[in-house]
PDB file of C-alpha atoms in Angstrom:
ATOM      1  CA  UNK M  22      55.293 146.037 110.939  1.00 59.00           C
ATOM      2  CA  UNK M  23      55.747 149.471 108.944  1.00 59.00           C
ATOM      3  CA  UNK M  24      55.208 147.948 105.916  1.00 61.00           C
ATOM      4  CA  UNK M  25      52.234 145.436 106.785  1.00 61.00           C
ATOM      5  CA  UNK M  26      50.642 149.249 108.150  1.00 63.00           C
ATOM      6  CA  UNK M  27      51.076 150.747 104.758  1.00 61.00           C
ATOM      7  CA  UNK M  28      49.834 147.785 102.636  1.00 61.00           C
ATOM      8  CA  UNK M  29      46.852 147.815 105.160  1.00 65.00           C
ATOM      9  CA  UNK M  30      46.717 151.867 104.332  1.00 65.00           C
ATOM     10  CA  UNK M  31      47.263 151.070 100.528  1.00 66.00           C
ATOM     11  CA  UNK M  32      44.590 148.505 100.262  1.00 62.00           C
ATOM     12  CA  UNK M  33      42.235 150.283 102.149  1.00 60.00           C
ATOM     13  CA  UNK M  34      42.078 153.515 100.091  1.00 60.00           C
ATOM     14  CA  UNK M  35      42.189 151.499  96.556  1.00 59.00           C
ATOM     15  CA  UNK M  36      38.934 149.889  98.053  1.00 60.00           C
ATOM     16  CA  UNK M  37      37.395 153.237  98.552  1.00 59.00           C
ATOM     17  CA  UNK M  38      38.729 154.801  95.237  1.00 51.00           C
ATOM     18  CA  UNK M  39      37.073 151.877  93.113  1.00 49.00           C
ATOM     19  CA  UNK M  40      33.681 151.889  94.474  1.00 47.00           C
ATOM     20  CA  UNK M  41      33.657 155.848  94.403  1.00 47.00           C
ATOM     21  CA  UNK M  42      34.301 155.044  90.811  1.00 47.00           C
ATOM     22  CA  UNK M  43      31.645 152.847  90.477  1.00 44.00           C
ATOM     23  CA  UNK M  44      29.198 154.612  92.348  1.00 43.00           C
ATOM     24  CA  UNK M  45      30.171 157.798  90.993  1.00 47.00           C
ATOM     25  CA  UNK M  46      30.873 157.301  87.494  1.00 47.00           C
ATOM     26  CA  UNK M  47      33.405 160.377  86.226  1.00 56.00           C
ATOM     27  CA  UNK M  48      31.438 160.963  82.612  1.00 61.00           C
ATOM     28  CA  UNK M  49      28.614 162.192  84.955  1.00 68.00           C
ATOM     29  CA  UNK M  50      30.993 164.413  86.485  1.00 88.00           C
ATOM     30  CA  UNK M  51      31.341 165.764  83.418  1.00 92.00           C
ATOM     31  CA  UNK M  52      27.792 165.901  82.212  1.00 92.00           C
ATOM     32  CA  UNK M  53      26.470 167.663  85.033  1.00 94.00           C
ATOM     33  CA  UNK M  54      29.653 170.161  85.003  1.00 96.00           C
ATOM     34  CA  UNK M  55      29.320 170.941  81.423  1.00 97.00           C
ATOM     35  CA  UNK M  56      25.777 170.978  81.329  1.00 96.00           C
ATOM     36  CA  UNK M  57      24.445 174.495  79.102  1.00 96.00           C
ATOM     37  CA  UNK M  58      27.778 176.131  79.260  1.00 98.00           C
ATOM     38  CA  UNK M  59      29.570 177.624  76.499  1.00 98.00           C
ATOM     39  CA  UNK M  60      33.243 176.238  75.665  1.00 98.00           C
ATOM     40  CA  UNK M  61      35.463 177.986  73.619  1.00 98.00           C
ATOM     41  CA  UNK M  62      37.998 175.091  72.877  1.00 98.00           C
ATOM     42  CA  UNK M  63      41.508 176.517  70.680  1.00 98.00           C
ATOM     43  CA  UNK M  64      43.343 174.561  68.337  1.00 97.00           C
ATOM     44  CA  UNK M  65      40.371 172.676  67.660  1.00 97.00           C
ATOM     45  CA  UNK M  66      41.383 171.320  64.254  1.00 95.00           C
ATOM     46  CA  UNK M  67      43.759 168.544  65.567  1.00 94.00           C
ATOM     47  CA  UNK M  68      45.383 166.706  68.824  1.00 95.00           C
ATOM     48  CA  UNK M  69      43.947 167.664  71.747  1.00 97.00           C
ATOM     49  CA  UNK M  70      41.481 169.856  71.015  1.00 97.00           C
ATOM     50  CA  UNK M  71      39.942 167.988  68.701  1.00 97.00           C
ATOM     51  CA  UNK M  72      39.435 165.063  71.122  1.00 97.00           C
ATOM     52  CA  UNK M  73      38.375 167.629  73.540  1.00 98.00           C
ATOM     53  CA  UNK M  74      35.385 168.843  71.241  1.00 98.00           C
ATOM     54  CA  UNK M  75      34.709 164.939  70.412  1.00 97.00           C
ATOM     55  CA  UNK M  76      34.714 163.986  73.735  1.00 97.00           C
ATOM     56  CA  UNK M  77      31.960 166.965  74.685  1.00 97.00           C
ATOM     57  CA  UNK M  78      29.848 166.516  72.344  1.00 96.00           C
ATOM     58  CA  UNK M  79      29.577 163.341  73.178  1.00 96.00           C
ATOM     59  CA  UNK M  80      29.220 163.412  77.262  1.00 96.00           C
ATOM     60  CA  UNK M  81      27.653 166.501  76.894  1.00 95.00           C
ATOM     61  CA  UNK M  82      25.254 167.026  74.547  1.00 95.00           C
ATOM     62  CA  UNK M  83      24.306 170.325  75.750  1.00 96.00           C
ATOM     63  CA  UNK M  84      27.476 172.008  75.869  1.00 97.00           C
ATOM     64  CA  UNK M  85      27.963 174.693  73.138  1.00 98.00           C
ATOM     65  CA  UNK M  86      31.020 175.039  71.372  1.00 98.00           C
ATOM     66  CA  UNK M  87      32.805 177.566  70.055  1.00 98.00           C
ATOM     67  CA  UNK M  88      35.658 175.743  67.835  1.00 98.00           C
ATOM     68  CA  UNK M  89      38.710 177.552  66.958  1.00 98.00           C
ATOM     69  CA  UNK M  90      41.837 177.028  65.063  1.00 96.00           C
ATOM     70  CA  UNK M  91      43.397 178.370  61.684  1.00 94.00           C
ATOM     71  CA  UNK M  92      42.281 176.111  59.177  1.00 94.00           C
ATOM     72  CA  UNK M  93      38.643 177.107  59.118  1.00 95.00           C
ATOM     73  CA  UNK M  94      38.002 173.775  56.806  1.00 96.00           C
ATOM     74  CA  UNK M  95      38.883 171.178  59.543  1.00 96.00           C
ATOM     75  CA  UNK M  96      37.154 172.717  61.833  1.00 97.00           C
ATOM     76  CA  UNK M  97      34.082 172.889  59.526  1.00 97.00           C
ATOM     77  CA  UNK M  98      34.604 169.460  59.188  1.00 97.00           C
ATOM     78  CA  UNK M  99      34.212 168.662  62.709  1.00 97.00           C
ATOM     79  CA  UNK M 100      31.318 170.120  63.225  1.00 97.00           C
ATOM     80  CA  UNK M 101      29.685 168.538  60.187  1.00 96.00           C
ATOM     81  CA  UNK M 102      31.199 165.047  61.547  1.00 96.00           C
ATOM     82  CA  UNK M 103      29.577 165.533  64.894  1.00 96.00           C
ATOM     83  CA  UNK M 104      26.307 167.024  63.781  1.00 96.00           C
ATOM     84  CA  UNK M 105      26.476 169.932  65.309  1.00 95.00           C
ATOM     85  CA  UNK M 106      24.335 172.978  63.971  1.00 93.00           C
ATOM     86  CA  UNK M 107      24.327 176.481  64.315  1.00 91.00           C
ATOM     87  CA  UNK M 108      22.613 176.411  67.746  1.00 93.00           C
ATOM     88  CA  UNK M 109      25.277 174.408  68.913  1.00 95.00           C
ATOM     89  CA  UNK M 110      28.331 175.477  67.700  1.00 97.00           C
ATOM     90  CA  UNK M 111      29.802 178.347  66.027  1.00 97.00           C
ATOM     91  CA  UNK M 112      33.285 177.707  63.873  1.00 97.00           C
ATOM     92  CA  UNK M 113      35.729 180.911  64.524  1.00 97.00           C
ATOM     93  CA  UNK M 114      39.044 180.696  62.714  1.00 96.00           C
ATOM     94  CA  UNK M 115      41.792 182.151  65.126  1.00 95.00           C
ATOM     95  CA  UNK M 116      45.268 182.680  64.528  1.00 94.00           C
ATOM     96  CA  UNK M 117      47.213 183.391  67.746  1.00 93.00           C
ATOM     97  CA  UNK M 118      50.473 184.890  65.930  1.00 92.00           C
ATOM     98  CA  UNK M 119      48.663 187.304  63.898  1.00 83.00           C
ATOM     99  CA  UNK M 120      44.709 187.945  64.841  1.00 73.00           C
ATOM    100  CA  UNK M 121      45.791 189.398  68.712  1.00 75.00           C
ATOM    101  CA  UNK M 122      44.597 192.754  67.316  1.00 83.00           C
ATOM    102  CA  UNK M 123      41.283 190.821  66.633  1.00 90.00           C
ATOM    103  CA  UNK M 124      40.659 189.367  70.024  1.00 95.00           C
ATOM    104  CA  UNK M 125      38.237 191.683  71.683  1.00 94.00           C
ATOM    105  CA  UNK M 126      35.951 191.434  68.429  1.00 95.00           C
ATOM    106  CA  UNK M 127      36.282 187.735  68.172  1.00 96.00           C
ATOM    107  CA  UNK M 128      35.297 187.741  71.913  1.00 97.00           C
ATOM    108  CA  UNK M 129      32.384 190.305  71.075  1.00 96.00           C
ATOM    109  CA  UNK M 130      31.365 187.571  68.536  1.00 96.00           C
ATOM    110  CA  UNK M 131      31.030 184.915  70.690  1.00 97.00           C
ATOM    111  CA  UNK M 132      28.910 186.620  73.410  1.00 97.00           C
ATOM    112  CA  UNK M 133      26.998 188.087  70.342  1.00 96.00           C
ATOM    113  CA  UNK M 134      26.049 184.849  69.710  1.00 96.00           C
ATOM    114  CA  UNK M 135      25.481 182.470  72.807  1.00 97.00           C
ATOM    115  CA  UNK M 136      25.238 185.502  75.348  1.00 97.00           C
ATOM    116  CA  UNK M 137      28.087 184.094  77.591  1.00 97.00           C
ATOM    117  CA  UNK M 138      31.477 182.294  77.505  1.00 98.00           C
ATOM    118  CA  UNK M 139      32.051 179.853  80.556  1.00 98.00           C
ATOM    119  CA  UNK M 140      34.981 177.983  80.153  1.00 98.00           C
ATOM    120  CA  UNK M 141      38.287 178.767  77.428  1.00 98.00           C
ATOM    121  CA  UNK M 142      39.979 175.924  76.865  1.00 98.00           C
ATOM    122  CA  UNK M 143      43.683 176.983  75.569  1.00 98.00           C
ATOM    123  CA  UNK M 144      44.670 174.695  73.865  1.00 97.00           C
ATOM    124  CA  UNK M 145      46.293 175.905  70.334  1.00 96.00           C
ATOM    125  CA  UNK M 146      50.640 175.954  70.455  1.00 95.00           C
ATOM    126  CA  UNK M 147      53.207 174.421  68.563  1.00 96.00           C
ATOM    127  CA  UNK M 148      56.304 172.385  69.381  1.00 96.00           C
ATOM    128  CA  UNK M 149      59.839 172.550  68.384  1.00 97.00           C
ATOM    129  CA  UNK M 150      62.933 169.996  67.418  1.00 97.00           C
ATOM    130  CA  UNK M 151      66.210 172.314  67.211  1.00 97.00           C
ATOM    131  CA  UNK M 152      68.999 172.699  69.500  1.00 97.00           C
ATOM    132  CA  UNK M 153      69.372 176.273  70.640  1.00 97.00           C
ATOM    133  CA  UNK M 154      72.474 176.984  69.028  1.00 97.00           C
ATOM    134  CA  UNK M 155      70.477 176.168  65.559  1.00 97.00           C
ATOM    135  CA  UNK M 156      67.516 178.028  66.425  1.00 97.00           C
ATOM    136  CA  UNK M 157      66.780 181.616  64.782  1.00 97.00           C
ATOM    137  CA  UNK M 158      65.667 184.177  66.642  1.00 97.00           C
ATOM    138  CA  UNK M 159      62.319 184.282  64.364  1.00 97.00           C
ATOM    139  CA  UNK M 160      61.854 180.974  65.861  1.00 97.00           C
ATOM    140  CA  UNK M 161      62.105 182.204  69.299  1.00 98.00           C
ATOM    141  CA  UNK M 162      59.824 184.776  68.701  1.00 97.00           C
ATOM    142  CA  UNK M 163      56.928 182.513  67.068  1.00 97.00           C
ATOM    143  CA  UNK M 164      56.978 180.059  69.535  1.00 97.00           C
ATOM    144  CA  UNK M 165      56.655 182.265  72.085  1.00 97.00           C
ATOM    145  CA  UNK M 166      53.665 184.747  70.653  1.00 96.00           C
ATOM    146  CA  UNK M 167      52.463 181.899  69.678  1.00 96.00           C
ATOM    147  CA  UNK M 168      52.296 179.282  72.667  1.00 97.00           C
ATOM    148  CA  UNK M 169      52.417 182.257  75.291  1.00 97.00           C
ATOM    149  CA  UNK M 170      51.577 185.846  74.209  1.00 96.00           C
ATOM    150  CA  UNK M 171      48.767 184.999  71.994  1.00 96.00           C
ATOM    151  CA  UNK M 172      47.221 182.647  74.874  1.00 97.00           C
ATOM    152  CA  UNK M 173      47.601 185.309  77.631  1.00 97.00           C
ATOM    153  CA  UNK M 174      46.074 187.948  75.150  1.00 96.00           C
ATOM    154  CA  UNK M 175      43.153 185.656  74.414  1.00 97.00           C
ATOM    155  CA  UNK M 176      42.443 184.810  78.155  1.00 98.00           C
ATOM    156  CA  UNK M 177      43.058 188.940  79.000  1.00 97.00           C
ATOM    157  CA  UNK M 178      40.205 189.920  76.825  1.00 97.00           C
ATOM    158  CA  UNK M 179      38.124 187.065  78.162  1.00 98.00           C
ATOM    159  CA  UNK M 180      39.155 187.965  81.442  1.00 98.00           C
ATOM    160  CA  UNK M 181      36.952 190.886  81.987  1.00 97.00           C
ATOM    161  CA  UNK M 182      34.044 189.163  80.439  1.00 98.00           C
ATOM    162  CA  UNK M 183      34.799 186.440  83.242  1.00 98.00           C
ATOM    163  CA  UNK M 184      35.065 189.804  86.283  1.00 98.00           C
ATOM    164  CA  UNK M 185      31.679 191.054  84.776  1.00 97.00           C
ATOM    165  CA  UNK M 186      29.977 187.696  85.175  1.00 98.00           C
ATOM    166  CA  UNK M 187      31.890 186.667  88.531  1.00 98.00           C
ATOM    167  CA  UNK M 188      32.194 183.795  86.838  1.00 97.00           C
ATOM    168  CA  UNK M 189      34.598 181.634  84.330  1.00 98.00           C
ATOM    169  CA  UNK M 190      37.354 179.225  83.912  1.00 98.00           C
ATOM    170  CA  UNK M 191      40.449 179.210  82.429  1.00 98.00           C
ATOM    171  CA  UNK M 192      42.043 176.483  81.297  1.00 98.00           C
ATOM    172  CA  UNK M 193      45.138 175.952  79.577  1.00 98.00           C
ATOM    173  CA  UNK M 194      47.159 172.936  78.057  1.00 97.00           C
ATOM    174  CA  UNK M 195      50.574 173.200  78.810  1.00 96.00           C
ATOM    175  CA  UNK M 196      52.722 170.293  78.556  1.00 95.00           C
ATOM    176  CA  UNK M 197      55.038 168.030  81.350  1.00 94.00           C
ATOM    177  CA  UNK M 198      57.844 170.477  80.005  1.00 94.00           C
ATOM    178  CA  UNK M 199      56.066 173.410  81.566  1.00 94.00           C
ATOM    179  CA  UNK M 200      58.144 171.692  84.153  1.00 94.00           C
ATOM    180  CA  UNK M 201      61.083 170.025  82.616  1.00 94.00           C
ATOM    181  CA  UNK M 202      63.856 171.388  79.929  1.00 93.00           C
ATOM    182  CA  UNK M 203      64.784 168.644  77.461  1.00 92.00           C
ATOM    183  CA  UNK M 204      66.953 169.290  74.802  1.00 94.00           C
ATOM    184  CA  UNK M 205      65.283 170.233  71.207  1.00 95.00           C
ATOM    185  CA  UNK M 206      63.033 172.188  72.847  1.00 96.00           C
ATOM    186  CA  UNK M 207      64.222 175.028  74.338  1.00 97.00           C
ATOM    187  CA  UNK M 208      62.298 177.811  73.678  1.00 98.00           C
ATOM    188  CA  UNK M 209      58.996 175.590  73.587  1.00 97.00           C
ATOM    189  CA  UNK M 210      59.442 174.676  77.153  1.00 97.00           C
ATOM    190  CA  UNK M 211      60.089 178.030  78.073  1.00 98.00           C
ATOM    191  CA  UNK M 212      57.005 178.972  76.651  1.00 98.00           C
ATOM    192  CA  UNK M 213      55.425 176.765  78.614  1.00 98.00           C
ATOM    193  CA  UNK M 214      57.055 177.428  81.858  1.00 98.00           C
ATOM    194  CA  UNK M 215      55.930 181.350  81.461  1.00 98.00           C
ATOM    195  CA  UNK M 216      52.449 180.102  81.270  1.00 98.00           C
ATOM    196  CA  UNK M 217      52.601 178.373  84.382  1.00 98.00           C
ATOM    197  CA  UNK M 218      53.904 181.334  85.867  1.00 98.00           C
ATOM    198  CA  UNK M 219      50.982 183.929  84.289  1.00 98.00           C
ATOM    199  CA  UNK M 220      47.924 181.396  85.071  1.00 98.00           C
ATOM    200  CA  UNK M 221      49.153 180.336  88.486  1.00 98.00           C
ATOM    201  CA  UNK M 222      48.803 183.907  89.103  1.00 98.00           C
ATOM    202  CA  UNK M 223      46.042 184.437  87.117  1.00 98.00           C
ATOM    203  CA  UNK M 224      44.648 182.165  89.690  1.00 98.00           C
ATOM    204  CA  UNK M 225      45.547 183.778  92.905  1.00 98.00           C
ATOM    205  CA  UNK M 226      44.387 187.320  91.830  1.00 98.00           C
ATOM    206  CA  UNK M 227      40.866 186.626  90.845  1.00 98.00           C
ATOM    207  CA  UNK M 228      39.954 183.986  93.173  1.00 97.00           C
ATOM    208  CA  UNK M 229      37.271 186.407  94.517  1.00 97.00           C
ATOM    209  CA  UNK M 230      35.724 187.113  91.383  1.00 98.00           C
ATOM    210  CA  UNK M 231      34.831 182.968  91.488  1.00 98.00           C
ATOM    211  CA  UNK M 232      37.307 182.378  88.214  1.00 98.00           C
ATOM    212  CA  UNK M 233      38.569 179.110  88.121  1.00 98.00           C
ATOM    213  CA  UNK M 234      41.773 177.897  86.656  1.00 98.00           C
ATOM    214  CA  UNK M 235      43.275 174.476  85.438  1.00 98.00           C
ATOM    215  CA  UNK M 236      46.660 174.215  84.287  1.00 98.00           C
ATOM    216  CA  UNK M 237      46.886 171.004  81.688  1.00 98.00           C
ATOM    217  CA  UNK M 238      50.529 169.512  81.426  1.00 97.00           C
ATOM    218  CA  UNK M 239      50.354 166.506  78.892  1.00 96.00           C
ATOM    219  CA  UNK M 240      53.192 163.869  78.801  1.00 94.00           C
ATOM    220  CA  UNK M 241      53.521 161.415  75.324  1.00 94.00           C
ATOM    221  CA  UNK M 242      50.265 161.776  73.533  1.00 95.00           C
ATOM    222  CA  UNK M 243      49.763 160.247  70.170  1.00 94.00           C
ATOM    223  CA  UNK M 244      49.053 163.497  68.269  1.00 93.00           C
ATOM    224  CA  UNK M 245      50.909 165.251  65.421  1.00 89.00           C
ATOM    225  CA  UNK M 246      52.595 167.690  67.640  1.00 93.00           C
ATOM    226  CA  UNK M 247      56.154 166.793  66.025  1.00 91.00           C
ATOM    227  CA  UNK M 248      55.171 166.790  62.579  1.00 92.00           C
ATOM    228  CA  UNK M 249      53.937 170.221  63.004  1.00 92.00           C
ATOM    229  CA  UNK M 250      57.156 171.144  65.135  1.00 95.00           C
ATOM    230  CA  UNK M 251      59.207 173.991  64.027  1.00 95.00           C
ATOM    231  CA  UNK M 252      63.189 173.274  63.192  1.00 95.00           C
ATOM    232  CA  UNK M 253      65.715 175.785  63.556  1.00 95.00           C
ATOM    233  CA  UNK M 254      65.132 177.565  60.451  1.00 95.00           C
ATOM    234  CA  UNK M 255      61.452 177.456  60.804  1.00 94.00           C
ATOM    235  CA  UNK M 256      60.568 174.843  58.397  1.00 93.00           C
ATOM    236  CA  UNK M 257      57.976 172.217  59.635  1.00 91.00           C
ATOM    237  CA  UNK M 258      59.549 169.092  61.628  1.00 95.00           C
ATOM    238  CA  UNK M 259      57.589 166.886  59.150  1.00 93.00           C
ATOM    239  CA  UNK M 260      59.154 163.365  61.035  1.00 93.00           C
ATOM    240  CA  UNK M 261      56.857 161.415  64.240  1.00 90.00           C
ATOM    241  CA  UNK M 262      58.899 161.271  67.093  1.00 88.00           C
ATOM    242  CA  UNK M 263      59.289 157.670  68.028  1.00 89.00           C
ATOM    243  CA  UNK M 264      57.684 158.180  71.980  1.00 88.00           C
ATOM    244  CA  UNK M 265      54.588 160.410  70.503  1.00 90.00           C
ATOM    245  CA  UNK M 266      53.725 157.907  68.240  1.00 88.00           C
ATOM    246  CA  UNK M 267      53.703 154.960  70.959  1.00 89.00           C
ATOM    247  CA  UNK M 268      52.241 157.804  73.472  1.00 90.00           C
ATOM    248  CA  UNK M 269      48.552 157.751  75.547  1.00 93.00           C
ATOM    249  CA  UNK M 270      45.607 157.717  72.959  1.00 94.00           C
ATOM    250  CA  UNK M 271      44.154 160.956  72.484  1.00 94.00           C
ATOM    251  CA  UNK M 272      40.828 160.289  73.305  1.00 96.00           C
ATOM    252  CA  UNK M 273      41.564 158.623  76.706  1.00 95.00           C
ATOM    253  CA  UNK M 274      43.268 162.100  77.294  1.00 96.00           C
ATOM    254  CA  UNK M 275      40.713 164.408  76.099  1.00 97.00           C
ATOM    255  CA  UNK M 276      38.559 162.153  78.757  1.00 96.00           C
ATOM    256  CA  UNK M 277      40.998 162.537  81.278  1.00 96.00           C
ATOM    257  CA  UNK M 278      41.262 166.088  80.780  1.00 97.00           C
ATOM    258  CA  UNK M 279      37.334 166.643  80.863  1.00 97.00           C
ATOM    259  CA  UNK M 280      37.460 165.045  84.091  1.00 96.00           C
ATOM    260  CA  UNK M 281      39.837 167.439  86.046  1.00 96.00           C
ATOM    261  CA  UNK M 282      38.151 170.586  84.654  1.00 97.00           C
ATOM    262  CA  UNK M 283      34.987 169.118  85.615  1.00 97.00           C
ATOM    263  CA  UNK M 284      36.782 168.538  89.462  1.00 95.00           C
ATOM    264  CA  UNK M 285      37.817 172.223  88.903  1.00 96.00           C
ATOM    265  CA  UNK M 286      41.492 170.461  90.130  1.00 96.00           C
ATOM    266  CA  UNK M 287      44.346 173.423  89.711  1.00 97.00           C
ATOM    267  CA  UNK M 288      46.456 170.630  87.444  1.00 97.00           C
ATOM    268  CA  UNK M 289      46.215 167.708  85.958  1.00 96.00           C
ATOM    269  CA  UNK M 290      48.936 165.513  84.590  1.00 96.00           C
ATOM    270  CA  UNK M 291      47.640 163.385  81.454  1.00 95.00           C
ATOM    271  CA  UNK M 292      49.746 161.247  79.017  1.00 91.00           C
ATOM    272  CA  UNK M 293      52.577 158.469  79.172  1.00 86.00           C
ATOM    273  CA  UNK M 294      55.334 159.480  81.183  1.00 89.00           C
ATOM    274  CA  UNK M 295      53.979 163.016  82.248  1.00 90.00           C
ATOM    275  CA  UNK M 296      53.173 162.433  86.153  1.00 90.00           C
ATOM    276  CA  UNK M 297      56.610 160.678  86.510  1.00 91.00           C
ATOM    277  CA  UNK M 298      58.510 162.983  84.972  1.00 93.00           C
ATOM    278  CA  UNK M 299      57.233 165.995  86.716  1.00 93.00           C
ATOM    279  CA  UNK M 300      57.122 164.321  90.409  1.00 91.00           C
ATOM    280  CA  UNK M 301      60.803 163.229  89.692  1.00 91.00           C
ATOM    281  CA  UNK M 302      61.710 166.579  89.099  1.00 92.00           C
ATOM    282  CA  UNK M 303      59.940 168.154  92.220  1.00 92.00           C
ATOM    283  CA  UNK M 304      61.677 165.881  94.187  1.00 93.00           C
ATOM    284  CA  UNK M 305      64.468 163.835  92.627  1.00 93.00           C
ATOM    285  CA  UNK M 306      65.888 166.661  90.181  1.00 92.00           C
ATOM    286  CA  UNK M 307      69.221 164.909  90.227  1.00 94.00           C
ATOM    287  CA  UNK M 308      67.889 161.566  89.447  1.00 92.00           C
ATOM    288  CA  UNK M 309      65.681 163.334  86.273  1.00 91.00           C
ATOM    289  CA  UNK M 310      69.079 165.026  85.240  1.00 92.00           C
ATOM    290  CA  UNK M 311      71.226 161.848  85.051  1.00 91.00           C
ATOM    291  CA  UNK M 312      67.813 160.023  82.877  1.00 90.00           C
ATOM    292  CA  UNK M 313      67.417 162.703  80.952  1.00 90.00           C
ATOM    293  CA  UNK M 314      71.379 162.603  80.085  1.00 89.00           C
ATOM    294  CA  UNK M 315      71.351 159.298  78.654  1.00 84.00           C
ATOM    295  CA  UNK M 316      67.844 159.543  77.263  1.00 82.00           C
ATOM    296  CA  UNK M 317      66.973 160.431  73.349  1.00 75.00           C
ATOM    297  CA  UNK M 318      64.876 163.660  73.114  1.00 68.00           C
ATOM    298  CA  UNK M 319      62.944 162.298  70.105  1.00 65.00           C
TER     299      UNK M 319
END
């Protein structure tokens, strides 16, 4: 009888969920969220962001973009390869580890140019493939101005543009180890664990000024994240890792992605493997433990 009740239960709200989807098609969701605004999008040149910026420009014609990244070539060559013009889009190379001094007048910049900033999408980090014993402490320290301090240091500065206008959202792309330690990436999930920590409160203390905040955690997406991983000495990974190359397709995340923000949700959990990962570790930690032991971290 318990069973036949929850089938019934199951059934019943998959019905509802499709037609909602078909009645209410998410890319106009997205359209209607994104319409006019002004989105800053980080570590535009590749991955993610790139998607991200794709996927806009695309569902959202009017949204203007504000692509950053450091290789101020790529991201040139984005906007060429999505016709965007000046109107649209300005192209404002940004270096997290070593421009934080630069913020405030990269910020000034923006506002200089389309009056406003509505949503920062944080999306710029790197990864890491060392065990912790082979890891130098100049590692340590890059991954973490660059994945953490430079992101909070960005999103400060924007911050009080966002208090002025009672009005903003944050969003930031963390990863499913913002949640769970794996091995070869120690300092990288700790990283992203801190910036759960500083947007989660990020969100509680400026709820009254109307700021918004999404917290991204991606599982396996097929992106170059390990190539661009650091080792233990620092030197670039340079190898795919087997489970990002067979991950989700970028694009299909960047959609996904665009969707949540649009639902102003406080998380969203995109990519293979990232949803069941995380809920196993809220509430089978054990059971995550004992997978993870017997499971190769590349």
């Amino acid at each position: 009888m318990f069973w036949a009740i929850l089938f019934q239960i199951f059934l019943y709200v998959g019905i509802i969920v499709l037609v909602a989807y078909w009645l209410f098609p998410l890319h106009d969701n997205i359209e209607k969220y994104f319409q006019n605004k002004v989105v800053w999008i980080t570590g535009a040149s590749s991955g993610i962001g790139r998607e991200l910026a794709k996927e806009l420009a695309r569902l959202s014609p009017s949204t203007r973009l504000i692509l950053s990244a450091r290789r101020e070539g790529e991201l040139q060559t984005l906007a060429n390869e999505l016709h965007l013009n000046a109107d649209q889009c300005l192209v404002l190379p940004l270096d997290l580890e070593l421009q934080y001094d630069c913020f405030e007048s990269k910020v000034d910049l923006v506002i200089e140019r389309f009056g406003r900033i509505d949503v920062l999408i944080n999306n710029a980090g790197i990864s890491q493939r060392s065990f912790i014993r082979d890891t130098a402490y100049t590692v340590d320290s890059r991954l973490m101005n660059i994945n953490f301090l430079g992101t909070i240091t960005l999103s400060k500065t924007v911050l009080q543009h966002f208090i002025e206008r009672q009005k903003g959202h944050f969003v930031v792309v963390t990863s499913a180890a913002g949640y769970v330690g794996s091995p070869l990436r120690s300092t990288y999930a700790a990283a992203k664990h801190a910036l759960h920590g500083f947007f989660d409160a990020l969100r509680l203390e400026h709820v009254r000024d109307h700021i918004d905040v999404t917290i991204v955690c991606p599982g396996f997406v097929r992106t170059d994240i390990s190539l661009n991983a650091f080792e233990g000495s620092g030197l670039k990974h340079g190898k795919m890792d087997p489970k990002t190359d067979k991950g989700t397709d970028p694009t299909k995340c960047a959609y996904d992605i665009l969707c949540g923000i649009s639902n102003r949700e406080h998380e969203i959990y995109v990519g293979h493997m990232a949803s069941v990962t995380i809920y196993l570790r809220r509430f089978f930690p054990r059971l995550l433990y004992h997978i993870l032991l017997h499971t190769k971290s590349t």
